[in-house]
Each structure stands twice: as C-alpha cells, then as structure tokens.
Amino acid sequence: MSADTPQSQDAPTHWGGILKHLGPGLIITACIVGSGELIATPVVGAKNGFTLLWFIILGCIVKVFVQVELGRAAMIQGKTTLELMDSVPGPRFIVSWLIWCFVLMFISIFFQLGGIVGGVGQVFAEGGVLFDDKPLGVLVAAVVIINWACIRFGVFTKGSTPWLVAGAVLFAYLFAPAEWFTSAKSVALIVASLTVAILASGQYKHVERFSVIMVVFFVFSTMYALYALQTASGEAAKYAITSAQIMEGLKFNLPSDLSVAFGAFGMIGVGASELIYYPYWCLEKGYSRYVGPREDSPGWRARAKGWLRIMRVDSWVSMVIYTSATIVFYLLGAALLHGRGKDVSNETMIGDLSEMFTSIGPAGLTIFLVGAFVVLFSTLTSASASNARLLADTLVLLKLKASPKDEMAQRHFVSQCCVFIPCACAVLFLFLGEPVTMVFIGGVAQAFMLVPLSGAALYFRYCKTEKELQPGILWTTLLWLSALAMATVGIYMAQGKIRKQFAPKTPTEKTSALDVGSFGKQTLYCQTPNMGWKRPRLGRGENLSLSA
C-alpha cells in the first residue's frame, strides 16, 4: 500500500500538527463502533446486567498495545500486516500458516458485515420506511447506483458493466425466492449499493472524511441518549443508572456462562480484523513514507521515533472515543434491557434494541434510529474499505492475482474489491437473514484469531524491530499482558466451541436440530391468497392466530 506523500519529513511536535496527521485511528473507530458496540455490547448487558462493565472496559483498552506493535512493525519495515504475517516462522503451503488462519477468519467477516447490512435494513423498517412488494424497483435502484459508481471510477469497462448488472437484475427478479424482498432485505440491497458508490474510488481521503463525519455523529447521539436516560421523568426515571450500579460493574465479577462475554470480547474495542488492517491505514496515511527508506543513520531513527509517537497518539485518541461509546451502549443495555428482562432476537433485533431508547421519552426512538443508522452504516462502509485492502493483499499473496505494477493499478484493484465486498455481504444476508447470529459468527472467529495474532505481535517486537526503536520495559510488560489476555480469551472460545460440537446430544436436542432452520432459528411461512409463500409480518407483541 502506498502512502500519499513520497518524501520523508520530520514528525510534528506541536498539537496542531499532530492533530492534522491523525486519521487511521478514526477510520478504525468508525469500523469498531458498529456490530460489537451496537449489537453485541447491549446483548451482553441484557444478559448480565452491570456485572461485566469492568470486562467491557478492559476489552477495549487491553488490545491497544498489540495494535501499536503491529503498526510499529509495518511502519519500520514498510510492509503491510499480511506481508509481515507471511514472514512468521512455521509450516508453509504457498503462504505462512498464519495467513491461512487469517483466511478462515476473513471468510467469517463477510457474515459479520452481512449482519450489519441487515441491521441497517431493520433500522429503516423500524422507522416505517417499507419497500414490500417492490422487488423490481429495489433491484433497479441498487444496480443503477452500482453501475454509475463502477463507470464513474473506471472499476470495470464501460461496455461490460451495464450488461453485467442487467443480467444480475434479470436473474434475481426471475429466480430469487420471495423472502429475499422483504422490506429489511430490500433496504439492505440499497445500502450495499450506496456503500459501493462511496468506496468505488479506492482513495484513502474519501474513507477518512466519511469516517470523521460518522464518528462525530455517533459520539453525540450516544452521549445524548445517556443524558436523556439520566434526566428522564415518569416511568423511565426508574431505569436511571445509579452510582451503586456502576460500582457493582467494577467489582471484577464473572458470570457462570462466559461464552457471550468472550464472544463480545472478540468484537468490542479493536477486534482481530481491526488489529490487522490498522497498519494498512497507517501506510496509506503516509507514516512509513514520511519516515523514509530504511537506513542506518541517526536521522532516520529520529524520524521513525517521531512518527511512532504520532501513531501512538492516533491509537490512544481513537481508543478513548470507541471506549466511551462502548460503555454507553453497555450501560443502556444493562439498565433498559436487563432491567426489564428483555432479550434480543434475530428477527426483531433493531426493534428489541430500540426499546432501550423508547423508554426515555417520545424522541427516544428517533434518537436511536438515527444513531443506529449512523453507527451501522459507518461500520459497513469503513470495514468494507478496510477489508477490500485485505482481500487485494490476500489474493496477491496466494498467487491468485498478479501484484499490481504501480500505484494506479493498485488503486484500481482495491476499487474492484470495494465493489465486491458490500455486494457479497448483502447476498449473504439475503440467504441467511439472521443479523445477530451472523454478527456473533464473526465475533467468535475473531476471538480465535486473537491467539496467533497476539503471538505475532510479540514476534514482531523482538524479531522485526531494531533495538533502538523497541519499546521500553513498561510498554513491553503491558504488551505481554495484552497478548496473554487476548490468547486466553481465544483459547477459551475455541475449546468451548469444540466441546459443544462434539458433546453427545440428547434426543430432544437431536429432534430440535432436525426441526429448525439455519443457525437454530425456525422459519414460519404462510400461504397468501395468490398461492405464494412468504413470511408473515408481525408487530412486536402480536401473535399469529390460527383460528378458522
């Protein structure tokens, strides 16, 4: 990945200059405050109350040391994270064993982003924006947007693009099942196409500007929601958070079932995927290029130390932002969902989560829907841009694609990946339609990846960083603690999943496994007057009547 500026230069030392060169961490923040914070964190709060507040805070802070270490190695070596991971010793088949571990996790990310696409669709459906029985219009609108973006930024040739998208529309309209065109799934298609339009240029500055705007929006919306809860009157006042509840959450207690908490640990704060692609944004921002080609000179080391300091500031500023938002989401889930005995399901995820806000006044639902859209859409867009870079790098490392010859070819390749990822995630949601389950699949896979990734960070610290640029004793100690904590969570999640998979099933569990649909959710369909089969639309709290 190339930087924006070719010449080396000294790092700024005054705050104005430092703030000007922040950016990679804000893109990561826009990625982070989404599936983990909006969906997983309130779910953990709903199940455990305030008990795990300390665990949520620790989960956000502890990973920063590994994040900085990966960024340090990339900046000094001038290589991407995957290129560095490919140098880790061990078995190889085309690439390092660590790259194959990443590939498995990378596949699961599509499920996670698919869940986020579905979440955005549910936001619009909950707000009353419905597109039922308009499949052709939705398909045409989606592909027109994608077609415009692809031609506008030269992603594909002008001759091939219209035929490609027209064929996709015709095939989907004729052969796609009716349940693909529910309101939430129709909105998901539009959202995916808008994501393509934003990212199709493949340029860093577009992603950074968009991320900054989204970060400002969701920080204000979450903080206002907490303020509204604390100042609410009437029935909602009894859910106001007290100092006693906060102290309860800081007592280092753990629940009997750690699977949900550790699954959230894989997503909150900097997850495994964010740890991997944070160095990519550092390179594109220009940190490594500003340091200059590696050389044995005091001037080069001084520049490297200066830009490493900028990167640390960038990491900690973003950590403060996403940790604050995570704490707010957890507190709202613990106070308003756990306090009312409310759980979060796949079909009514946004509706369930919106009850955190409807309890605090007439404007609560509007606040939530606007905030939820900003949070989820910013995550989808920023994560799609980040994962497009990972996809491009992975295809080159696996020798499935020739390495781009220059910066222009690299940007064009990334643009193509930016088109593919949102579309693929939308298709996954059309098939599965279980946003909570899809998000947790990604979270568990990222928890697994934390084990080898934490070991790689230690390897880079000792083997890929020259002595003059290595961190001091205190930082190294905290890096070890961070790596051990991440590895412990990953190992716990792995053994739990393996034990559950191979545990003998009772006759009841075997029968249930045959009766339910994908991911254990039973899908109910009814026959409509035109003899088509579709899922009935039920409001929250309504029951399906089977009377004659």
Short mmCIF file of C-alpha atoms in Angstrom, two decimals, residues 110-497:
data_model
loop_
_atom_site.label_atom_id
_atom_site.label_comp_id
_atom_site.label_asym_id
_atom_site.label_seq_id
_atom_site.Cartn_x
_atom_site.Cartn_y
_atom_site.Cartn_z
CA PHE A 110 -18.41 -11.50 5.47
CA PHE A 111 -21.03 -12.96 7.82
CA GLN A 112 -20.41 -10.16 10.30
CA LEU A 113 -20.73 -7.45 7.67
CA GLY A 114 -23.79 -9.21 6.27
CA GLY A 115 -25.37 -8.95 9.71
CA ILE A 116 -24.59 -5.23 9.75
CA VAL A 117 -26.19 -4.79 6.31
CA GLY A 118 -29.28 -6.49 7.72
CA GLY A 119 -29.19 -4.26 10.78
CA VAL A 120 -29.33 -1.14 8.61
CA GLY A 121 -32.30 -2.63 6.76
CA GLN A 122 -34.10 -3.24 10.04
CA VAL A 123 -33.45 0.37 11.08
CA PHE A 124 -35.43 1.63 8.09
CA ALA A 125 -38.16 -0.96 8.58
CA GLU A 126 -38.49 0.02 12.24
CA GLY A 127 -38.76 3.66 11.21
CA GLY A 128 -41.63 2.90 8.87
CA VAL A 129 -39.68 3.07 5.59
CA LEU A 130 -41.03 -0.04 3.86
CA PHE A 131 -40.36 -1.48 0.39
CA ASP A 132 -42.60 -4.54 0.46
CA ASP A 133 -43.76 -5.91 -2.89
CA LYS A 134 -41.40 -3.66 -4.85
CA PRO A 135 -38.65 -6.13 -5.85
CA LEU A 136 -38.08 -4.83 -9.36
CA GLY A 137 -37.83 -1.20 -8.27
CA VAL A 138 -35.38 -2.06 -5.49
CA LEU A 139 -33.20 -4.16 -7.79
CA VAL A 140 -33.15 -1.49 -10.49
CA ALA A 141 -32.27 1.25 -7.99
CA ALA A 142 -29.46 -0.84 -6.47
CA VAL A 143 -27.84 -1.81 -9.74
CA VAL A 144 -28.16 1.67 -11.24
CA ILE A 145 -26.18 3.05 -8.27
CA ILE A 146 -23.55 0.31 -8.58
CA ASN A 147 -23.39 0.75 -12.35
CA TRP A 148 -22.88 4.52 -12.03
CA ALA A 149 -20.12 4.09 -9.45
CA CYS A 150 -18.29 1.43 -11.47
CA ILE A 151 -18.33 3.52 -14.64
CA ARG A 152 -17.63 6.82 -12.81
CA PHE A 153 -14.43 5.49 -11.24
CA GLY A 154 -13.44 3.12 -14.02
CA VAL A 155 -13.75 -0.02 -11.90
CA PHE A 156 -14.86 -2.05 -14.91
CA THR A 157 -15.00 -1.22 -18.59
CA LYS A 158 -17.95 0.85 -19.79
CA GLY A 159 -19.00 -1.87 -22.21
CA SER A 160 -19.11 -4.77 -19.77
CA THR A 161 -20.63 -3.11 -16.71
CA PRO A 162 -24.20 -2.46 -17.94
CA TRP A 163 -24.54 -5.99 -19.30
CA LEU A 164 -23.19 -7.44 -16.05
CA VAL A 165 -25.61 -5.58 -13.80
CA ALA A 166 -28.56 -6.00 -16.16
CA GLY A 167 -28.01 -9.75 -16.15
CA ALA A 168 -27.86 -9.79 -12.36
CA VAL A 169 -31.17 -7.88 -12.13
CA LEU A 170 -32.94 -10.20 -14.55
CA PHE A 171 -31.68 -13.35 -12.84
CA ALA A 172 -32.59 -12.13 -9.35
CA TYR A 173 -36.05 -10.93 -10.40
CA LEU A 174 -36.94 -14.20 -12.14
CA PHE A 175 -35.39 -16.78 -9.83
CA ALA A 176 -34.87 -15.25 -6.37
CA PRO A 177 -37.28 -16.51 -3.67
CA ALA A 178 -39.98 -14.15 -2.41
CA GLU A 179 -38.43 -13.83 1.06
CA TRP A 180 -35.45 -12.03 -0.50
CA PHE A 181 -37.65 -8.99 -0.98
CA THR A 182 -38.90 -8.24 2.49
CA SER A 183 -38.58 -4.60 3.45
CA ALA A 184 -35.41 -5.08 5.54
CA LYS A 185 -33.68 -7.08 2.80
CA SER A 186 -34.69 -4.60 0.11
CA VAL A 187 -33.16 -1.77 2.13
CA ALA A 188 -30.05 -3.92 2.63
CA LEU A 189 -29.58 -4.04 -1.15
CA ILE A 190 -29.86 -0.27 -1.43
CA VAL A 191 -27.45 0.24 1.48
CA ALA A 192 -24.89 -2.10 -0.07
CA SER A 193 -25.11 -0.20 -3.37
CA LEU A 194 -24.61 3.14 -1.58
CA THR A 195 -21.54 1.69 0.14
CA VAL A 196 -20.16 0.75 -3.27
CA ALA A 197 -20.77 4.30 -4.53
CA ILE A 198 -18.83 5.80 -1.60
CA LEU A 199 -15.86 3.43 -1.83
CA ALA A 200 -15.52 2.77 -5.56
CA SER A 201 -12.76 5.37 -6.00
CA GLY A 202 -10.46 3.36 -3.72
CA GLN A 203 -8.93 6.56 -2.28
CA TYR A 204 -7.87 6.99 1.34
CA LYS A 205 -9.09 10.56 1.75
CA HIS A 206 -12.71 9.65 0.95
CA VAL A 207 -12.74 6.96 3.63
CA GLU A 208 -11.10 9.24 6.21
CA ARG A 209 -13.51 12.14 5.64
CA PHE A 210 -16.53 9.88 5.77
CA SER A 211 -15.25 8.21 8.96
CA VAL A 212 -14.66 11.53 10.74
CA ILE A 213 -18.22 12.70 9.96
CA MET A 214 -19.72 9.43 11.15
CA VAL A 215 -17.62 9.39 14.35
CA VAL A 216 -18.86 12.90 15.27
CA PHE A 217 -22.48 11.87 14.66
CA PHE A 218 -22.47 8.67 16.70
CA VAL A 219 -20.50 10.16 19.60
CA PHE A 220 -23.08 12.92 20.02
CA SER A 221 -26.05 10.57 19.57
CA THR A 222 -24.83 8.03 22.15
CA MET A 223 -23.91 10.67 24.72
CA TYR A 224 -27.26 12.39 24.27
CA ALA A 225 -29.04 9.07 24.77
CA LEU A 226 -27.28 8.57 28.11
CA TYR A 227 -28.11 12.14 29.13
CA ALA A 228 -31.77 11.61 28.20
CA LEU A 229 -31.92 8.47 30.32
CA GLN A 230 -30.42 10.15 33.37
CA THR A 231 -32.77 13.14 33.13
CA ALA A 232 -35.93 11.21 32.20
CA SER A 233 -39.09 11.62 34.26
CA GLY A 234 -42.09 9.44 34.97
CA GLU A 235 -41.90 5.69 34.28
CA ALA A 236 -38.48 5.96 32.59
CA ALA A 237 -36.89 7.55 35.68
CA LYS A 238 -36.69 4.20 37.46
CA TYR A 239 -34.18 3.00 34.84
CA ALA A 240 -31.71 5.84 35.51
CA ILE A 241 -28.23 4.48 36.23
CA THR A 242 -27.01 4.87 39.81
CA SER A 243 -23.50 5.04 41.25
CA ALA A 244 -24.19 1.76 43.09
CA GLN A 245 -24.80 0.01 39.77
CA ILE A 246 -21.57 1.44 38.36
CA MET A 247 -19.63 0.21 41.40
CA GLU A 248 -21.24 -3.20 41.01
CA GLY A 249 -19.94 -3.35 37.46
CA LEU A 250 -16.37 -2.59 38.59
CA LYS A 251 -16.07 -5.46 41.10
CA PHE A 252 -14.34 -7.90 38.72
CA ASN A 253 -17.15 -10.47 38.91
CA LEU A 254 -17.70 -13.02 36.15
CA PRO A 255 -20.93 -14.84 35.19
CA SER A 256 -21.19 -18.62 35.07
CA ASP A 257 -21.53 -18.59 31.26
CA LEU A 258 -18.61 -16.74 29.72
CA SER A 259 -19.33 -17.59 26.08
CA VAL A 260 -21.38 -14.45 25.33
CA ALA A 261 -18.95 -12.21 27.21
CA PHE A 262 -15.89 -13.66 25.49
CA GLY A 263 -17.65 -13.55 22.13
CA ALA A 264 -18.23 -9.84 22.69
CA PHE A 265 -14.56 -9.50 23.71
CA GLY A 266 -13.68 -10.61 20.18
CA MET A 267 -15.64 -7.67 18.72
CA ILE A 268 -15.55 -4.78 21.19
CA GLY A 269 -12.60 -2.46 21.07
CA VAL A 270 -10.06 -3.36 18.43
CA GLY A 271 -11.01 -6.82 17.14
CA ALA A 272 -8.68 -9.15 15.29
CA SER A 273 -9.65 -7.70 11.92
CA GLU A 274 -9.07 -4.10 13.07
CA LEU A 275 -5.71 -5.11 14.51
CA ILE A 276 -4.73 -6.44 11.11
CA TYR A 277 -5.86 -3.58 8.95
CA TYR A 278 -4.92 -0.66 11.21
CA PRO A 279 -1.34 -0.74 9.79
CA TYR A 280 -2.78 -0.56 6.27
CA TRP A 281 -4.33 2.81 7.03
CA CYS A 282 -1.12 3.97 8.70
CA LEU A 283 0.73 3.19 5.48
CA GLU A 284 -1.88 4.91 3.32
CA LYS A 285 -1.87 7.96 5.59
CA GLY A 286 1.85 8.23 4.83
CA TYR A 287 3.53 7.41 8.17
CA SER A 288 6.00 4.94 6.69
CA ARG A 289 6.71 7.15 3.66
CA TYR A 290 7.38 10.12 5.94
CA VAL A 291 9.95 8.02 7.82
CA GLY A 292 11.68 7.28 4.52
CA PRO A 293 13.54 4.22 3.22
CA ARG A 294 15.13 2.22 6.00
CA GLU A 295 18.76 3.19 6.60
CA ASP A 296 21.37 3.01 9.35
CA SER A 297 21.51 6.67 10.34
CA PRO A 298 20.56 8.83 13.35
CA GLY A 299 18.30 10.98 11.16
CA TRP A 300 16.23 8.00 10.02
CA ARG A 301 15.85 6.71 13.59
CA ALA A 302 14.81 10.18 14.81
CA ARG A 303 12.13 10.40 12.10
CA ALA A 304 10.96 6.87 12.92
CA LYS A 305 10.62 7.67 16.62
CA GLY A 306 8.72 10.86 15.81
CA TRP A 307 6.17 9.15 13.58
CA LEU A 308 5.84 6.26 16.00
CA ARG A 309 4.84 8.84 18.59
CA ILE A 310 2.18 10.21 16.20
CA MET A 311 0.86 6.69 15.67
CA ARG A 312 0.60 6.09 19.43
CA VAL A 313 -1.35 9.34 19.88
CA ASP A 314 -3.63 8.30 17.00
CA SER A 315 -4.25 4.90 18.64
CA TRP A 316 -5.00 6.28 22.11
CA VAL A 317 -7.28 9.06 20.86
CA SER A 318 -9.36 6.54 18.94
CA MET A 319 -9.38 4.22 21.98
CA VAL A 320 -10.89 6.95 24.17
CA ILE A 321 -13.63 7.58 21.60
CA TYR A 322 -14.70 3.99 20.97
CA THR A 323 -14.36 3.00 24.64
CA SER A 324 -16.69 5.85 25.64
CA ALA A 325 -19.28 4.78 23.07
CA THR A 326 -18.95 1.13 24.10
CA ILE A 327 -19.51 1.95 27.78
CA VAL A 328 -22.64 3.96 26.91
CA PHE A 329 -24.12 1.12 24.83
CA TYR A 330 -23.39 -1.39 27.59
CA LEU A 331 -24.92 0.78 30.30
CA LEU A 332 -28.06 1.33 28.21
CA GLY A 333 -28.38 -2.41 27.58
CA ALA A 334 -27.85 -3.24 31.27
CA ALA A 335 -30.27 -0.58 32.52
CA LEU A 336 -33.08 -0.78 29.97
CA LEU A 337 -32.95 -4.33 28.61
CA HIS A 338 -31.72 -6.33 31.60
CA GLY A 339 -33.81 -4.22 33.94
CA ARG A 340 -36.94 -5.17 32.00
CA GLY A 341 -35.95 -8.79 31.39
CA LYS A 342 -35.72 -8.18 27.64
CA ASP A 343 -33.62 -10.30 25.28
CA VAL A 344 -32.54 -9.59 21.68
CA SER A 345 -33.63 -11.90 18.86
CA ASN A 346 -32.63 -12.16 15.20
CA GLU A 347 -35.94 -11.16 13.57
CA THR A 348 -36.60 -8.15 15.83
CA MET A 349 -33.03 -7.12 16.63
CA ILE A 350 -33.44 -3.40 15.93
CA GLY A 351 -36.90 -3.36 17.48
CA ASP A 352 -35.55 -5.01 20.64
CA LEU A 353 -32.59 -2.65 20.85
CA SER A 354 -34.81 0.36 20.21
CA GLU A 355 -36.63 -0.37 23.46
CA MET A 356 -33.52 0.94 25.21
CA PHE A 357 -34.47 4.38 23.85
CA THR A 358 -38.26 4.36 23.65
CA SER A 359 -38.27 4.11 27.44
CA ILE A 360 -36.65 7.52 27.82
CA GLY A 361 -39.23 9.67 26.08
CA PRO A 362 -41.07 10.45 22.82
CA ALA A 363 -37.88 11.37 20.95
CA GLY A 364 -36.08 8.23 22.11
CA LEU A 365 -36.94 6.10 19.09
CA THR A 366 -35.87 8.83 16.65
CA ILE A 367 -32.57 9.25 18.51
CA PHE A 368 -31.98 5.53 18.38
CA LEU A 369 -32.86 5.05 14.71
CA VAL A 370 -30.66 7.94 13.57
CA GLY A 371 -27.82 6.81 15.81
CA ALA A 372 -28.20 3.16 14.80
CA PHE A 373 -28.12 4.04 11.11
CA VAL A 374 -25.01 6.20 11.52
CA VAL A 375 -23.23 3.57 13.62
CA LEU A 376 -24.05 0.60 11.41
CA PHE A 377 -23.58 2.39 8.08
CA SER A 378 -20.23 3.86 9.17
CA THR A 379 -19.05 0.40 10.23
CA LEU A 380 -20.22 -1.18 6.99
CA THR A 381 -18.51 1.47 4.87
CA SER A 382 -15.24 1.71 6.79
CA ALA A 383 -14.97 -2.05 7.29
CA SER A 384 -15.70 -2.71 3.62
CA ALA A 385 -12.94 -0.28 2.62
CA SER A 386 -10.53 -1.91 5.08
CA ASN A 387 -11.37 -5.47 4.10
CA ALA A 388 -11.08 -4.57 0.43
CA ARG A 389 -7.40 -3.87 1.08
CA LEU A 390 -7.04 -7.17 2.92
CA LEU A 391 -8.75 -9.03 0.07
CA ALA A 392 -6.47 -7.43 -2.51
CA ASP A 393 -3.37 -8.31 -0.47
CA THR A 394 -4.58 -11.86 0.19
CA LEU A 395 -5.21 -12.62 -3.48
CA VAL A 396 -1.69 -11.44 -4.35
CA LEU A 397 -0.05 -13.45 -1.53
CA LEU A 398 -1.96 -16.59 -2.55
CA LYS A 399 -0.79 -16.02 -6.13
CA LEU A 400 -4.37 -15.83 -7.37
CA LYS A 401 -3.68 -12.34 -8.72
CA ALA A 402 -0.52 -10.77 -10.09
CA SER A 403 0.94 -7.99 -7.98
CA PRO A 404 -0.12 -4.55 -9.30
CA LYS A 405 2.67 -2.85 -11.20
CA ASP A 406 2.18 0.68 -9.87
CA GLU A 407 0.06 2.82 -7.54
CA MET A 408 -2.64 3.38 -10.16
CA ALA A 409 -3.02 -0.36 -10.79
CA GLN A 410 -3.10 -0.98 -7.03
CA ARG A 411 -5.87 1.58 -6.53
CA HIS A 412 -7.86 0.10 -9.40
CA PHE A 413 -7.55 -3.40 -7.88
CA VAL A 414 -8.68 -2.10 -4.47
CA SER A 415 -11.64 -0.35 -6.13
CA GLN A 416 -12.77 -3.66 -7.61
CA CYS A 417 -12.58 -5.26 -4.16
CA CYS A 418 -14.57 -2.33 -2.73
CA VAL A 419 -17.37 -3.18 -5.14
CA PHE A 420 -17.27 -6.90 -4.42
CA ILE A 421 -17.33 -6.91 -0.60
CA PRO A 422 -20.55 -4.93 0.09
CA CYS A 423 -22.37 -6.87 -2.63
CA ALA A 424 -21.18 -10.23 -1.27
CA CYS A 425 -22.23 -9.29 2.27
CA ALA A 426 -25.69 -8.23 1.08
CA VAL A 427 -26.14 -11.55 -0.74
CA LEU A 428 -25.16 -13.44 2.43
CA PHE A 429 -27.82 -11.57 4.37
CA LEU A 430 -30.40 -12.34 1.69
CA PHE A 431 -29.68 -16.05 2.12
CA LEU A 432 -29.37 -16.19 5.91
CA GLY A 433 -31.33 -13.24 7.28
CA GLU A 434 -30.15 -13.69 10.89
CA PRO A 435 -28.22 -10.49 11.81
CA VAL A 436 -27.48 -11.30 15.47
CA THR A 437 -26.25 -14.80 14.63
CA MET A 438 -24.20 -13.54 11.69
CA VAL A 439 -22.52 -10.88 13.82
CA PHE A 440 -21.63 -13.41 16.52
CA ILE A 441 -20.17 -15.82 13.94
CA GLY A 442 -17.72 -13.07 13.01
CA GLY A 443 -17.06 -12.29 16.67
CA VAL A 444 -16.22 -15.88 17.60
CA ALA A 445 -13.92 -16.27 14.58
CA GLN A 446 -12.11 -13.05 15.53
CA ALA A 447 -11.71 -14.35 19.09
CA PHE A 448 -10.00 -17.45 17.68
CA MET A 449 -7.65 -15.29 15.61
CA LEU A 450 -6.55 -13.31 18.67
CA VAL A 451 -4.36 -16.26 19.76
CA PRO A 452 -1.92 -16.40 16.81
CA LEU A 453 -2.17 -12.64 16.26
CA SER A 454 -1.03 -11.85 19.80
CA GLY A 455 1.90 -14.21 19.31
CA ALA A 456 2.76 -12.49 16.02
CA ALA A 457 2.84 -9.10 17.77
CA LEU A 458 5.42 -10.44 20.24
CA TYR A 459 7.43 -11.93 17.36
CA PHE A 460 7.47 -8.56 15.56
CA ARG A 461 8.51 -6.84 18.80
CA TYR A 462 11.60 -8.99 19.23
CA CYS A 463 12.50 -10.03 15.68
CA LYS A 464 11.27 -7.31 13.30
CA THR A 465 12.07 -4.13 15.26
CA GLU A 466 15.64 -2.95 15.66
CA LYS A 467 16.81 -2.36 19.20
CA GLU A 468 16.82 1.46 19.08
CA LEU A 469 13.12 1.51 18.14
CA GLN A 470 11.90 -1.20 20.51
CA PRO A 471 9.59 -0.10 23.35
CA GLY A 472 10.74 0.16 26.96
CA ILE A 473 10.23 -2.26 29.83
CA LEU A 474 6.84 -0.89 30.94
CA TRP A 475 5.35 -0.96 27.45
CA THR A 476 6.78 -4.44 26.80
CA THR A 477 5.27 -5.71 30.07
CA LEU A 478 1.86 -4.33 29.13
CA LEU A 479 2.25 -5.81 25.63
CA TRP A 480 2.82 -9.26 27.17
CA LEU A 481 -0.21 -8.85 29.44
CA SER A 482 -2.30 -7.73 26.48
CA ALA A 483 -1.15 -10.65 24.34
CA LEU A 484 -1.77 -13.18 27.12
CA ALA A 485 -5.26 -11.79 27.80
CA MET A 486 -6.15 -11.99 24.11
CA ALA A 487 -4.75 -15.52 23.80
CA THR A 488 -6.65 -16.66 26.91
CA VAL A 489 -9.96 -15.45 25.51
CA GLY A 490 -9.26 -17.04 22.14
CA ILE A 491 -8.33 -20.41 23.67
CA TYR A 492 -11.40 -20.38 25.91
CA MET A 493 -13.69 -19.70 22.97
CA ALA A 494 -12.01 -22.40 20.85
CA GLN A 495 -12.27 -25.17 23.45
CA GLY A 496 -15.84 -24.20 24.28
CA LYS A 497 -16.93 -24.42 20.66
#
